[in-house]
Short mmCIF file of C-alpha atoms in Angstrom, two decimals:
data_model
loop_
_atom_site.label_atom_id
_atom_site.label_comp_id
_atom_site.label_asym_id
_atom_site.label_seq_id
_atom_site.Cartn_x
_atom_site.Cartn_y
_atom_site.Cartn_z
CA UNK A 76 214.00 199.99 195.76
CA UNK A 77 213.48 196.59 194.18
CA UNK A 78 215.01 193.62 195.59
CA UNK A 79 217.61 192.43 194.03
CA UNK A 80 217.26 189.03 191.78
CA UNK A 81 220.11 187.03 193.21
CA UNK A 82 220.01 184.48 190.14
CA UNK A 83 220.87 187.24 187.73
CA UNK A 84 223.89 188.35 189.36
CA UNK A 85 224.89 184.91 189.84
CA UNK A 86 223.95 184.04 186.03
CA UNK A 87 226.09 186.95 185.20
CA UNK A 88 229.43 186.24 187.46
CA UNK A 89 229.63 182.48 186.26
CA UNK A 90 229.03 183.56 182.84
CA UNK A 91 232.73 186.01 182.88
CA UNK A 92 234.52 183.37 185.31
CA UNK A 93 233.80 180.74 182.40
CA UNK A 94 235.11 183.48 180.22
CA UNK A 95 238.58 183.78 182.22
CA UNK A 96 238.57 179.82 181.65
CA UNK A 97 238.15 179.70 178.35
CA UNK A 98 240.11 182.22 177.47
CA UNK A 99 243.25 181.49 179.59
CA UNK A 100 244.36 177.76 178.95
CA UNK A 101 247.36 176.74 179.93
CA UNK A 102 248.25 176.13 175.99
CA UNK A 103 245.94 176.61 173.21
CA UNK A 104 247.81 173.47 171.87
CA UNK A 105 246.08 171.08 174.30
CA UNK A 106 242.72 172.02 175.50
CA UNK A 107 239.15 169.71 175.86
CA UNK A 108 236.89 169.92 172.98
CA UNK A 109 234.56 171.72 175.03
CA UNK A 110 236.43 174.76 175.74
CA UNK A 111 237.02 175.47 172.35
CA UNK A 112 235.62 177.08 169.72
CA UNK A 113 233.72 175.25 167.04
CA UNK A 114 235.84 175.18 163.90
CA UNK A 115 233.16 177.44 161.81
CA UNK A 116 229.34 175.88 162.01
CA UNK A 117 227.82 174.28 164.80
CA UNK A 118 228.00 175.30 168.39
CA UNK A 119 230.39 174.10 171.77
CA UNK A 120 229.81 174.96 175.16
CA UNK A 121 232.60 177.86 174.72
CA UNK A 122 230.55 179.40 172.25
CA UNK A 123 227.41 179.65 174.47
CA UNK A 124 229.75 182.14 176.58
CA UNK A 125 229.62 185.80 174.90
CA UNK A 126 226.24 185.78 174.20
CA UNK A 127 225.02 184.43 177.49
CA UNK A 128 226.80 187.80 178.51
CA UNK A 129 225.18 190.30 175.97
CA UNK A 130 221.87 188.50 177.01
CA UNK A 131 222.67 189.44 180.79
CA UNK A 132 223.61 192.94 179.64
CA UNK A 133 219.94 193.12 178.27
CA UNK A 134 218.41 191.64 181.33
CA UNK A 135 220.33 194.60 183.84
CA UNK A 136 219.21 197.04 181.55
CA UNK A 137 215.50 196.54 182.40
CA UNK A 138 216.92 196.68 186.31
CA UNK A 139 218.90 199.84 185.48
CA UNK A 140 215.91 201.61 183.26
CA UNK A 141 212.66 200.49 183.98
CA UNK A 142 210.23 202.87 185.85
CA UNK A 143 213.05 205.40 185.57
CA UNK A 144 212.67 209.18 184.12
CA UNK A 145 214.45 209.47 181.20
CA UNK A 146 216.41 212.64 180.38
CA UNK A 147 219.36 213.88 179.38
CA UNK A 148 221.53 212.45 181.89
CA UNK A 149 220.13 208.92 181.14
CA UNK A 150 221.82 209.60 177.51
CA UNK A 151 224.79 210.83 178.82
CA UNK A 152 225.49 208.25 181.41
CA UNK A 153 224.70 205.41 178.60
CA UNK A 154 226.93 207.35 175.80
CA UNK A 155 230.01 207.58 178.96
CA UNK A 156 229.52 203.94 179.55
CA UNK A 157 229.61 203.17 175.83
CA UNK A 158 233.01 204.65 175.41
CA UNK A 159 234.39 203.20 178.52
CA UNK A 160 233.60 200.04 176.80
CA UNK A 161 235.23 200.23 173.06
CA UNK A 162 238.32 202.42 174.96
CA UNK A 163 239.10 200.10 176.77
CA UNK A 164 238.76 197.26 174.69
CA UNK A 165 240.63 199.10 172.06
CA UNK A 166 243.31 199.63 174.84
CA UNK A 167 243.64 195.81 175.31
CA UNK A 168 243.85 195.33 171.40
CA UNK A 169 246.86 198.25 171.06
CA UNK A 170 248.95 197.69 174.64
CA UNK A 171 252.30 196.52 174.32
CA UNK A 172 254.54 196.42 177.33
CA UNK A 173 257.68 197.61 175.40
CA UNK A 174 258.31 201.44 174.62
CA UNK A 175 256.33 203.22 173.21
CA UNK A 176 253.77 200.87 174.88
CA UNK A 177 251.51 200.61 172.01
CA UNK A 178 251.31 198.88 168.65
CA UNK A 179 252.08 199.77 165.07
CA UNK A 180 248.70 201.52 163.93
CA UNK A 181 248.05 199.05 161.30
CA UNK A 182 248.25 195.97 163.40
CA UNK A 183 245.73 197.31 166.11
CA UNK A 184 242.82 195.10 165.76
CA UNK A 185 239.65 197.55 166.17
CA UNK A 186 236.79 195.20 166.67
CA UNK A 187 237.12 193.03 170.16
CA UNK A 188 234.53 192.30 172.70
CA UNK A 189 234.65 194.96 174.68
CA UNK A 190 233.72 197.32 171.93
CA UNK A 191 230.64 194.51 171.01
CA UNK A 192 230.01 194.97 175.04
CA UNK A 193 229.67 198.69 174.65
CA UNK A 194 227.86 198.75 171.20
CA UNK A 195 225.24 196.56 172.19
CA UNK A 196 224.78 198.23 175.12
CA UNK A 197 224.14 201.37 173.91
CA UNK A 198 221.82 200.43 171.01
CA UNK A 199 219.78 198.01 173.26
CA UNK A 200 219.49 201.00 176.35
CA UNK A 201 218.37 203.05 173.47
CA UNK A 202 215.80 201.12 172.05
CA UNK A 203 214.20 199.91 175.33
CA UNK A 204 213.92 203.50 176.92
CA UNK A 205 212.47 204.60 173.75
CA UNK A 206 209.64 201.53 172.65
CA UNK A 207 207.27 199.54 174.16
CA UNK A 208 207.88 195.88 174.73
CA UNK A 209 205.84 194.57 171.77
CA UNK A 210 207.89 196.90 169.77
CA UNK A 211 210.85 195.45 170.57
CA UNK A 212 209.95 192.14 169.56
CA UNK A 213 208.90 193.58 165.84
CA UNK A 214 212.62 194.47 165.88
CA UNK A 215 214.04 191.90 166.78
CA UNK A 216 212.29 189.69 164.49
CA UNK A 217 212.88 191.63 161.81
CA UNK A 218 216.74 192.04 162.55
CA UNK A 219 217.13 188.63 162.61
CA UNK A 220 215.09 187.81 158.98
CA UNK A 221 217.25 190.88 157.62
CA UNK A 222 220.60 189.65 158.62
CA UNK A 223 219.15 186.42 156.91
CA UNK A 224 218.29 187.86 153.94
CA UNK A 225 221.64 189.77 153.82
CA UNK A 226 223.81 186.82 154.51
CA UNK A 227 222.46 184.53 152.08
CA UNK A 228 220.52 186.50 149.14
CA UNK A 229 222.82 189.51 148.58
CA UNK A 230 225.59 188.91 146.63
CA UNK A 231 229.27 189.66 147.13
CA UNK A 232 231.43 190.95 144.13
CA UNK A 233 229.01 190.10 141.28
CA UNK A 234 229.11 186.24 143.20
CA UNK A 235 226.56 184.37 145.03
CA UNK A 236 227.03 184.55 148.66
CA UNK A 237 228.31 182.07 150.61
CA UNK A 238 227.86 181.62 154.55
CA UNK A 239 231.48 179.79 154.58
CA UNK A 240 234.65 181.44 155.63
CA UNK A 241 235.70 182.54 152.04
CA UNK A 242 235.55 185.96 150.47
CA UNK A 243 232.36 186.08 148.82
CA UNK A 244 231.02 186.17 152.60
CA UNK A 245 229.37 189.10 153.12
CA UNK A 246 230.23 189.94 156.64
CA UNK A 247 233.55 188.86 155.86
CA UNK A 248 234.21 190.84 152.70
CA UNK A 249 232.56 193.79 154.79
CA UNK A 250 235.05 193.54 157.46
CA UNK A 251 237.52 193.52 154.95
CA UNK A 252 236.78 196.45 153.59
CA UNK A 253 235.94 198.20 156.42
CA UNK A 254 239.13 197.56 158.79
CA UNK A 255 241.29 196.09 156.19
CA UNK A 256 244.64 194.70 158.58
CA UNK A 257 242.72 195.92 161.59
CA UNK A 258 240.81 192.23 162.03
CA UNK A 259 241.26 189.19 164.35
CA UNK A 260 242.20 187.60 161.01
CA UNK A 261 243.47 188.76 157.54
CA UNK A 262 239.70 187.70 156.24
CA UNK A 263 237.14 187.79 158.83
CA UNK A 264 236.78 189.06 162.62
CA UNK A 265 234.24 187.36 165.16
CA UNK A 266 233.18 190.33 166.59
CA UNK A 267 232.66 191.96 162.83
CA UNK A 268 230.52 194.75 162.02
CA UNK A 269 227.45 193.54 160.14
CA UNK A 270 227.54 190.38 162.59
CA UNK A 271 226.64 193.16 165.54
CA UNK A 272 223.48 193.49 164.08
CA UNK A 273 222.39 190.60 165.53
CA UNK A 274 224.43 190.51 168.10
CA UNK A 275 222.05 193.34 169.67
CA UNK A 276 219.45 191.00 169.66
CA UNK A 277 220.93 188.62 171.55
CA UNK A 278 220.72 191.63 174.60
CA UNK A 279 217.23 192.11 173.00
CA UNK A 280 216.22 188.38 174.16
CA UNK A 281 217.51 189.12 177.74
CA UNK A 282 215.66 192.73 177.53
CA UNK A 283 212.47 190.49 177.31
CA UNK A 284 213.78 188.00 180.24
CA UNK A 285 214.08 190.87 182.27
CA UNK A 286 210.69 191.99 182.27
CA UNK A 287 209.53 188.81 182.71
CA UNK A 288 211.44 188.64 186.05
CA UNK A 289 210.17 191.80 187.11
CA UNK A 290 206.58 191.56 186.64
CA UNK A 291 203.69 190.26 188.95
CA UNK A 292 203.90 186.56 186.98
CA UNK A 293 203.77 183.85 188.53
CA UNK A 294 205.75 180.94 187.74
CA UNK A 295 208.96 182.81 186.19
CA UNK A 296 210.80 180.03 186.42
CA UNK A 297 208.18 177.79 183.82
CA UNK A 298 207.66 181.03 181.81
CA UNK A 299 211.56 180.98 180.95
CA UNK A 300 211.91 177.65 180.66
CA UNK A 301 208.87 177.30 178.11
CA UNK A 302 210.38 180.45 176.36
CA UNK A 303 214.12 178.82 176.50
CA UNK A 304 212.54 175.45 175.09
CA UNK A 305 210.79 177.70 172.03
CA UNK A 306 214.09 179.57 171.05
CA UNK A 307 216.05 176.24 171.22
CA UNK A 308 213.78 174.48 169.51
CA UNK A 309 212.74 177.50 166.35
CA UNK A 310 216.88 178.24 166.18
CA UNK A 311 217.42 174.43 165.75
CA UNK A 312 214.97 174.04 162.57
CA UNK A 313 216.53 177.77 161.58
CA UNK A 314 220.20 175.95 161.38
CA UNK A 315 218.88 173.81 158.53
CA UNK A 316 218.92 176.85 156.30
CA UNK A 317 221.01 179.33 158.40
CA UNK A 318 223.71 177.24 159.94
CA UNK A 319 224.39 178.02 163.80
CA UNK A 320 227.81 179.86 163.50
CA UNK A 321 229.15 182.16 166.40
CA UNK A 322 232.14 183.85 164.22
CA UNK A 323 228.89 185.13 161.75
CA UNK A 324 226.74 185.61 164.61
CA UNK A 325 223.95 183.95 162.80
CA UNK A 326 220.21 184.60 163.37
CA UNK A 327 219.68 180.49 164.76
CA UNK A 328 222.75 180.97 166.83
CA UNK A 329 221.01 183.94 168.28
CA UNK A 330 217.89 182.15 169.32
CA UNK A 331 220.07 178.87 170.41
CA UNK A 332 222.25 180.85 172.44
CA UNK A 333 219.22 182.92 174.10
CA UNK A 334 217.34 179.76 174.51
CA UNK A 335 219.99 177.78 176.79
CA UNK A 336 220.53 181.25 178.55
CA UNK A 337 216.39 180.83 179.89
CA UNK A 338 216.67 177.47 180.74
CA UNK A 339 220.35 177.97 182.80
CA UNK A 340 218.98 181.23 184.31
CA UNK A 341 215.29 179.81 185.17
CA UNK A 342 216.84 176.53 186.77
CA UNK A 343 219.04 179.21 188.84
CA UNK A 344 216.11 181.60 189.81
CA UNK A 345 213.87 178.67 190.34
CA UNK A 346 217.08 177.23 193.21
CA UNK A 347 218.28 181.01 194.55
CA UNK A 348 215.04 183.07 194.20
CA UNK A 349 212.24 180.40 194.51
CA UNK A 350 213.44 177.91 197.04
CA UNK A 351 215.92 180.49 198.75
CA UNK A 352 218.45 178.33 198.10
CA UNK A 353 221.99 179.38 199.61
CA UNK A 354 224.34 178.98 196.76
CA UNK A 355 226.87 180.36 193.92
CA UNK A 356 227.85 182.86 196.20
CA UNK A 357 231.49 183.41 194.58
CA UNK A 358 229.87 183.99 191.05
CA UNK A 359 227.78 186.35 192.51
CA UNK A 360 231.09 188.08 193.90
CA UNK A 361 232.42 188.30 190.06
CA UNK A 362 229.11 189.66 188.84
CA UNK A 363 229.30 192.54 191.01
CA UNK A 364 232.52 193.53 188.72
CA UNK A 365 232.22 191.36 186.13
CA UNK A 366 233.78 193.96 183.63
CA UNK A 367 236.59 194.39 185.43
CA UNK A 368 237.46 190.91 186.42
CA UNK A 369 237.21 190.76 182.56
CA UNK A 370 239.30 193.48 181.33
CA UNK A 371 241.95 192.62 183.93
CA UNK A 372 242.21 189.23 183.24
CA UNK A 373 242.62 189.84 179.94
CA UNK A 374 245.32 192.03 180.40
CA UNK A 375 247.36 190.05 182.89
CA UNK A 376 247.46 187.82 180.20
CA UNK A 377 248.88 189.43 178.04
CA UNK A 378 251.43 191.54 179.84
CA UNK A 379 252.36 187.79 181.12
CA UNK A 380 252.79 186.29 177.46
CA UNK A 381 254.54 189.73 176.40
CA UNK A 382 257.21 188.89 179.06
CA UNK A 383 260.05 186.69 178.25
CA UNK A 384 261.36 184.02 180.06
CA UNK A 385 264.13 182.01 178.59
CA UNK A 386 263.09 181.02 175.17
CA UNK A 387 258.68 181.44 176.37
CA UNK A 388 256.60 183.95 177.85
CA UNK A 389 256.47 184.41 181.57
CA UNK A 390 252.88 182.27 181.22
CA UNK A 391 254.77 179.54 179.38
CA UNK A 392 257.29 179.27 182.32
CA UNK A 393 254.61 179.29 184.75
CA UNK A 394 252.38 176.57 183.34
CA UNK A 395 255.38 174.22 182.26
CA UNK A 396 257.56 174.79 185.63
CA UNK A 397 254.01 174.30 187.82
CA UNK A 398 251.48 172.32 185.62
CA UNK A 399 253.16 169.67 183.07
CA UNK A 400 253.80 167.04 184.63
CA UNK A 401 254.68 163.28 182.96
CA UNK A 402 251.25 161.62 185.45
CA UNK A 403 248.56 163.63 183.78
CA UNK A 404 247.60 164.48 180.29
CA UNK A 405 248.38 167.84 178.90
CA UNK A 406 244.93 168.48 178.27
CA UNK A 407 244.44 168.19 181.79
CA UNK A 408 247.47 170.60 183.01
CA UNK A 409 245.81 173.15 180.82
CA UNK A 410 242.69 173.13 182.25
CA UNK A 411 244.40 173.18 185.90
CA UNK A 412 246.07 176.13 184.71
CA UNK A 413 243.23 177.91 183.59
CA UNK A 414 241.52 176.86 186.62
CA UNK A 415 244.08 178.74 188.60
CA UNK A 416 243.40 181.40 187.26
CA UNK A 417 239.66 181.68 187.38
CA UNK A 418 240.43 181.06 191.63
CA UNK A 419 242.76 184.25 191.30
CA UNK A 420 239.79 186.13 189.98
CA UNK A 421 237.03 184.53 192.20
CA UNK A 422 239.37 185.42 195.33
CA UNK A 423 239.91 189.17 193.93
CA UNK A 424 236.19 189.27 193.14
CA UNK A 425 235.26 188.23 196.78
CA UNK A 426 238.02 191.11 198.11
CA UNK A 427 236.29 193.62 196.25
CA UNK A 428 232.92 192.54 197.52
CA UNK A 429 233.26 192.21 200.89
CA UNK A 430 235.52 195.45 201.07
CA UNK A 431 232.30 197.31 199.18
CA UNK A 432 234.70 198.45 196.09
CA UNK A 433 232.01 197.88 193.32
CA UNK A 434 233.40 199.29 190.02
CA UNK A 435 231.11 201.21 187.43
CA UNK A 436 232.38 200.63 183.60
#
């Protein structure tokens, strides 16, 4: 059996504990520029998030696959996973805690991350099982020039394209059409359909990392870094002509987003794997069930804003009775908040590890 690469799993548990940050604030009103979203173009620490967990997705897949007969139950098991994935994301997006315990059908918002989790998944497992790795970079090259091409050359309506939020966007007219009141937002959905596309090649990028790790090279860490620098560097001169944009999922912010990934996860392999460094240990508690920590964070959050307390939601009592107080900012409350509850999940995490309870999705 091959021994295990602690950096990845430690890569991939602070990757979904940042998640639970950034995703549970103590009030979206008052939060650091840095956990946020950028507003459309450009790029925040936030948004280096998601795709630093499709890329990890990628990079277990060569762990789960490689040197492995494939068969039938290889295609089963990644088809059962798949669906685990978009049901239970499309769980999240219909739950309501009130009779009959689920939305009205038209405002269930299909797309989520969860379903992204699962899609990629199963198209990257596919394609890696099935092609050679030089292959795989002649698709993901040309994925990326083809969303390119689609986004800016194809136009929408009888108009020219446009790669701002408006409705001559392709991937937002698309997701339009497609879901119609089932989006994030009446006219667009970050986790949209033709913005998967690339979104598969972000997993494609850690595909490549992976096999990097687990070949006879020496000097990973300086191999990943030098690829990491490349990305960075090629997605950069890509923005001036295909603008680094997570809600579009654009081609740069692929390569940007992959190339930060290498140099974070090289740095960590170089400390944990290299230099048998002893650290990160709770992270690589929450990447043992980083799913779950996911899915149940998210829904504890919501159950808690679905309850009422007073005139606010059971999280709104919580943060202003414990966290707002007149000696600190409200900034900072929120972040102690959301702190809070990335401890919850680090503690539960470290429960489930020591007590062996590792969860399959």
């Amino acid at each position: 059996m091959r021994e295990r690469i602690l950096s990845v799993d430690i890569f991939r548990g602070a990757t979904i504990l940042l998640m639970v940050l950034v995703n549970t604030p103590g009030t979206w009103s008052n939060v650091y520029a840095p956990f946020l979203h950028a507003d459309w173009h450009g790029y925040t620490p936030t948004d280096l998030v998601f795709p630093f967990f499709l890329f990890i997705v990628g990079t277990s897949i060569v762990f789960s696959y490689q040197n492995r007969e494939v068969g039938y139950d290889t295609y089963k098991k990644i088809i059962i996973r798949t669906l685990k994935l978009i049901g239970l994301g499309l769980f999240l997006g219909a739950f309501l805690i009130r009779f009959p315990f689920i939305k009205d059908w038209e405002s269930i918002r299909f797309p989520g991350v969860l379903q992204r989790i699962g899609v990629v998944f199963f198209f990257a497992s596919l394609l890696f099982i099935n092609f050679k790795w030089k292959t795989l970079i002649g698709i993901a090259i040309t994925l990326l020039i083809l969303y390119w091409i689609l986004m800016t050359l194809v136009p929408v309506d009888g108009v020219a394209s446009t790669l701002e939020r408006a409705p001559n966007n392709l991937a937002n007219w698309l997701d339009v059409k497609v879901f119609g009141s089932h989006n994030y937002k009446p006219d667009y959905d970050p986790e949209g359909l033709l913005s998967t596309v690339p979104s598969i090649v972000s997993s494609l990028l850690g595909i490549f990392t992976g096999l990097i790790l687990t070949s006879k090279q020496e000097k990973k860490a300086t191999i990943l870094m030098g690829i990491g620098g490349s990305f960075l560097i090629i997605g950069h001169v890509w923005d001036l002509v295909f603008p680094i944009n997570k809600a579009l999922w654009t081609s740069s912010f692929v390569l940007v987003t992959a190339g930060w990934a290498n140099l974070i996860l090289a740095l960590i392999y170089y400390l944990t794997d290299v230099r048998k460094m002893e650290f990160g240990s709770i992270f690589r508690y929450a990447g043992a069930n980083a799913i779950v920590v996911y899915f149940l964070s998210s829904f504890i959050a919501k159950v808690m804003g679905q309850i009422k307390v007073g005139d606010t939601s059971l999280h709104g009592w919580l943060f202003q009775t414990i966290y707002v107080h007149d000696t600190i900012s409200m900034e900072l409350s929120s972040l102690l908040y959301g702190l809070t509850v990335v401890a919850f999940y680090g503690l539960l995490a470290f429960v489930l590890y020591k007590k062996k309870i590792f969860i399959k999705v």
